[in-house]
N, C-alpha and C. Protein backbone atom coordinates (compact mmCIF):
# COMPACT_ATOMS: atom_id res chain seq x y z
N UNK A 1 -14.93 0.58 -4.45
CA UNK A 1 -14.43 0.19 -3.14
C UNK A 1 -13.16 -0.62 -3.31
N UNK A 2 -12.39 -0.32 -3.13
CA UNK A 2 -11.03 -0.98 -2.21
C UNK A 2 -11.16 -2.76 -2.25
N UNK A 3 -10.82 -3.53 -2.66
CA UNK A 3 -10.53 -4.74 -2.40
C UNK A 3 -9.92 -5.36 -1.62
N UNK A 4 -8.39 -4.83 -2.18
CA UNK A 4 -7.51 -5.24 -1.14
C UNK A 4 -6.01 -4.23 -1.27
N UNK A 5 -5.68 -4.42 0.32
CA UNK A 5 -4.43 -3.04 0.33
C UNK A 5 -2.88 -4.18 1.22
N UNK A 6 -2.30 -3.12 0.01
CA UNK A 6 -0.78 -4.29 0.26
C UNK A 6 0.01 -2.98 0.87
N UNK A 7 1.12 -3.68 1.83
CA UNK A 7 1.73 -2.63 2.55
C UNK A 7 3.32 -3.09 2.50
N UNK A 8 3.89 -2.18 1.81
CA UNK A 8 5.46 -2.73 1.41
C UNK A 8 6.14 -1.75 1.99
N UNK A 9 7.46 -2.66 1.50
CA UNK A 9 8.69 -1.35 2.33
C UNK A 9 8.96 -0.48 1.10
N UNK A 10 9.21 -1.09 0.15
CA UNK A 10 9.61 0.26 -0.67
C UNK A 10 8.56 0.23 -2.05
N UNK A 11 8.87 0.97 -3.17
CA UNK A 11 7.90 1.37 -4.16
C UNK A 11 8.09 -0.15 -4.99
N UNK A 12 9.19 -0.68 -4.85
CA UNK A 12 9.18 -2.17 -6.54
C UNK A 12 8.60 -3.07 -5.42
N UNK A 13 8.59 -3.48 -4.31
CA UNK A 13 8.11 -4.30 -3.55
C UNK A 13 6.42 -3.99 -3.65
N UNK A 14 5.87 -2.66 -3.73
CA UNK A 14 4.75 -2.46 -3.67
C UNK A 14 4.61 -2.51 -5.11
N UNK A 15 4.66 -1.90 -6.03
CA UNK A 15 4.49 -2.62 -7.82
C UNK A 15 4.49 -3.96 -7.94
N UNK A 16 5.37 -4.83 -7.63
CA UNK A 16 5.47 -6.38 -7.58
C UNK A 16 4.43 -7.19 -7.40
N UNK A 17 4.01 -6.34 -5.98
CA UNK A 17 2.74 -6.96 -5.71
C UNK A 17 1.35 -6.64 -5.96
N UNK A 18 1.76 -5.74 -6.51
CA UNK A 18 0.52 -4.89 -7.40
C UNK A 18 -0.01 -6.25 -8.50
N UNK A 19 1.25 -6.14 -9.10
CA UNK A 19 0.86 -6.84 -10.62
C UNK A 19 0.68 -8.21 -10.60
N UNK A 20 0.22 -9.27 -9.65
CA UNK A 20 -0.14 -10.28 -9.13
C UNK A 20 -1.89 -9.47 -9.42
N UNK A 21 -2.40 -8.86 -9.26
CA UNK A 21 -3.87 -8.43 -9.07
C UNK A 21 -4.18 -8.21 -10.49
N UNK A 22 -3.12 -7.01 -10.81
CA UNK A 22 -3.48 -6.54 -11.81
C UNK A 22 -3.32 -7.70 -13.02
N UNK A 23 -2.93 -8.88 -12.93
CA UNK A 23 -2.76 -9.75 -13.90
C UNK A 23 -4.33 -10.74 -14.18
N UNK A 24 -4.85 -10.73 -12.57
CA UNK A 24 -6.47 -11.16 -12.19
C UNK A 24 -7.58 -10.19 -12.88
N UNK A 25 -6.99 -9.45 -13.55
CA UNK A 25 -7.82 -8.31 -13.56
C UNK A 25 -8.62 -6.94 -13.03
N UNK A 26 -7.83 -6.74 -11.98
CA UNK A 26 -8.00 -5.90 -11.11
C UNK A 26 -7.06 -4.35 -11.22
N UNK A 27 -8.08 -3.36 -10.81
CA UNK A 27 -7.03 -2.17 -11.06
C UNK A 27 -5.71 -2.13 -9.71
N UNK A 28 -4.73 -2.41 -9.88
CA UNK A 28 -3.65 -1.99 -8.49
C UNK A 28 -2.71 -1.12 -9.23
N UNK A 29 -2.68 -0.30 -8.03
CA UNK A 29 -2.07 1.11 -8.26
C UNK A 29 -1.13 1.15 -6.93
N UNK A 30 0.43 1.19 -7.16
CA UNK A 30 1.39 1.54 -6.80
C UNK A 30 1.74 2.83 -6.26
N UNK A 31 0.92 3.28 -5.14
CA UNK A 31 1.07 4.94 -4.58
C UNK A 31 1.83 5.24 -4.04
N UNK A 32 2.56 6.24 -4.02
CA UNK A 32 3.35 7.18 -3.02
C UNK A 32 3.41 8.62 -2.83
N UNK A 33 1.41 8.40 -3.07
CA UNK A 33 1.13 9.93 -2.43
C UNK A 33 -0.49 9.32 -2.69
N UNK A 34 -0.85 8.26 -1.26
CA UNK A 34 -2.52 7.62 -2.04
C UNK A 34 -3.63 8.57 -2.01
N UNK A 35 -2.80 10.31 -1.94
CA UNK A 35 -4.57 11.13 -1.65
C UNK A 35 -4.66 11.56 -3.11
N UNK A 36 -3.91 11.41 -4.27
CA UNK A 36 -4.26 12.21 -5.09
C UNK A 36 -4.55 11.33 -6.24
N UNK A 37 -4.58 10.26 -5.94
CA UNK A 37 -4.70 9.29 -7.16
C UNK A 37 -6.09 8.63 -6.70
N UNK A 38 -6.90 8.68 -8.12
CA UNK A 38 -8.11 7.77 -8.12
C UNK A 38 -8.28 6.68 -7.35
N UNK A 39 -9.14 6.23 -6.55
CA UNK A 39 -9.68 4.78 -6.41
C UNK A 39 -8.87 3.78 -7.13
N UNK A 40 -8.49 2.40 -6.57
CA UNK A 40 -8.55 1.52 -7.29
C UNK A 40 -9.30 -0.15 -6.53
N UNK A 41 -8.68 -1.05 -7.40
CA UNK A 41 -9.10 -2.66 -6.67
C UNK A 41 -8.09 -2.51 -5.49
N UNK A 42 -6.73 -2.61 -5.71
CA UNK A 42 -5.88 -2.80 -4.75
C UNK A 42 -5.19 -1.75 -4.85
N UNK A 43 -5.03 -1.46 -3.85
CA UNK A 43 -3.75 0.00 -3.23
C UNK A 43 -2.93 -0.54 -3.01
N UNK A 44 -1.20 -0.74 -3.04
CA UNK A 44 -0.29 -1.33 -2.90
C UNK A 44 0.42 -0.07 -2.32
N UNK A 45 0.99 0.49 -1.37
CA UNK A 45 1.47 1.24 -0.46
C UNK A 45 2.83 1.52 -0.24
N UNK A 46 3.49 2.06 -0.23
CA UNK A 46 5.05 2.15 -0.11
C UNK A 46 5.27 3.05 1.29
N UNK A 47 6.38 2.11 1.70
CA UNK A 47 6.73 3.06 2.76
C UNK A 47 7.63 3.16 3.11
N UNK A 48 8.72 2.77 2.40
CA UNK A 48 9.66 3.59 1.58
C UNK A 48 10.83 3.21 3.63
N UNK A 49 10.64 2.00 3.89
CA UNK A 49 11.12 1.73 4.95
C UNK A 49 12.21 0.34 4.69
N UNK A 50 12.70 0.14 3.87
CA UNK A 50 13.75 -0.67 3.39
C UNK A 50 14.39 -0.86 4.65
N UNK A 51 15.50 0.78 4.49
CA UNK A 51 16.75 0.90 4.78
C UNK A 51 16.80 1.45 6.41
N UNK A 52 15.34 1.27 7.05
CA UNK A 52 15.14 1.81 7.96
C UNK A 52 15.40 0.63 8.90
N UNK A 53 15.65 1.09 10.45
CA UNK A 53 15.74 0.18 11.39
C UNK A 53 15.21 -0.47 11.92
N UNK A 54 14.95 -1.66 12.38
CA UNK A 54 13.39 -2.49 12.60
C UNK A 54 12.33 -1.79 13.30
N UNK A 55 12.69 -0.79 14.52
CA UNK A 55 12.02 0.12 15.22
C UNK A 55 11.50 1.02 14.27
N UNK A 56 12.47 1.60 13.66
CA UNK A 56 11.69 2.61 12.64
C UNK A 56 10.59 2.23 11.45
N UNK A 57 11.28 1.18 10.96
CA UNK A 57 10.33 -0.15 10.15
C UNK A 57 8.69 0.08 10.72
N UNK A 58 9.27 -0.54 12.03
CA UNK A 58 7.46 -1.45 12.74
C UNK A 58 6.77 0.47 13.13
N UNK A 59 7.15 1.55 12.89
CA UNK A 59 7.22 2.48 13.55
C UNK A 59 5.73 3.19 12.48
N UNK A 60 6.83 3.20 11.37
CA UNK A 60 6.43 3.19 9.71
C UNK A 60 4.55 2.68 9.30
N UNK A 61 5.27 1.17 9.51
CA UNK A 61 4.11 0.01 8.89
C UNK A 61 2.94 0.43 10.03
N UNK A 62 3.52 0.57 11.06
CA UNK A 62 2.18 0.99 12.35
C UNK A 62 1.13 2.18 11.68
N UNK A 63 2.08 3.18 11.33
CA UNK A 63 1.41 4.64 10.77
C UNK A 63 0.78 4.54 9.60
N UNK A 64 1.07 3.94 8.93
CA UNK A 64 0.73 3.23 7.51
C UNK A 64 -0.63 2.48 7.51
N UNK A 65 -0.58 1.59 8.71
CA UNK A 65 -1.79 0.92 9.10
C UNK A 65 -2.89 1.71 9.55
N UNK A 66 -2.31 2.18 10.44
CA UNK A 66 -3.48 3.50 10.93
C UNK A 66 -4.47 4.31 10.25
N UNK A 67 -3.67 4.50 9.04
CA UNK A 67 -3.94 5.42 8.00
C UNK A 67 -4.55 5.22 7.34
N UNK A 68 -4.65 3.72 6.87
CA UNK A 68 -5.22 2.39 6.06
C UNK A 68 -6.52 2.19 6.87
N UNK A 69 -6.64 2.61 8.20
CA UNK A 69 -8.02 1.67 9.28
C UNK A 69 -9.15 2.95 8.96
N UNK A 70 -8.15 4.43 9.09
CA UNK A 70 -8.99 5.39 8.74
C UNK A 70 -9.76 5.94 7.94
N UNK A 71 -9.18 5.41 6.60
CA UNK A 71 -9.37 6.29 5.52
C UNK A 71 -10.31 4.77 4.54
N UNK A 72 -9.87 3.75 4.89
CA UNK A 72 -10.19 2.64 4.15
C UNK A 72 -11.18 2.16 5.86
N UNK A 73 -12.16 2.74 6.19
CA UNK A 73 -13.40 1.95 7.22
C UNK A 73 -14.01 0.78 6.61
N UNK A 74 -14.56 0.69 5.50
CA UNK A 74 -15.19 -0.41 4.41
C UNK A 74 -14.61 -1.77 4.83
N UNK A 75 -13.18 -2.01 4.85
CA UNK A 75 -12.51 -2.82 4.23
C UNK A 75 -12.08 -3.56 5.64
């Protein structure tokens, strides 16, 4: 089960914060495709919304969340 899920704008923002866990001992895994990769402790998420516009940003992180409420019910 899922521990805990981090939601970044881009992929080093989501690694970064990966390895704060993974230093606790925890598996975090840096996805940017989370259906094909194993389970872990922490999912760290990319969404690859840097360079995007705050609308498109909050647009992003919304869908992201959604996706996160669905697929992660447990947590």
């Amino acid at each position: 089960m899922t521990q805990g899920i981090i939601i970044a704008d881009d992929l080093t923002g989501a690694a970064d914060a990966g390895v704060a866990f993974a230093r606790g001992g925890l598996i975090a895994l840096a996805r940017v495709m989370p259906d094909v990769i194993p389970p872990a402790d922490v999912d760290a998420l990319s969404t690859h919304s840097r360079d995007h516009s705050e609308e498109a940003s909050l647009r992003v992180v919304s869908q992201t969340a959604a996706w996160v409420r669905k697929t992660h019910p447990e947590e």
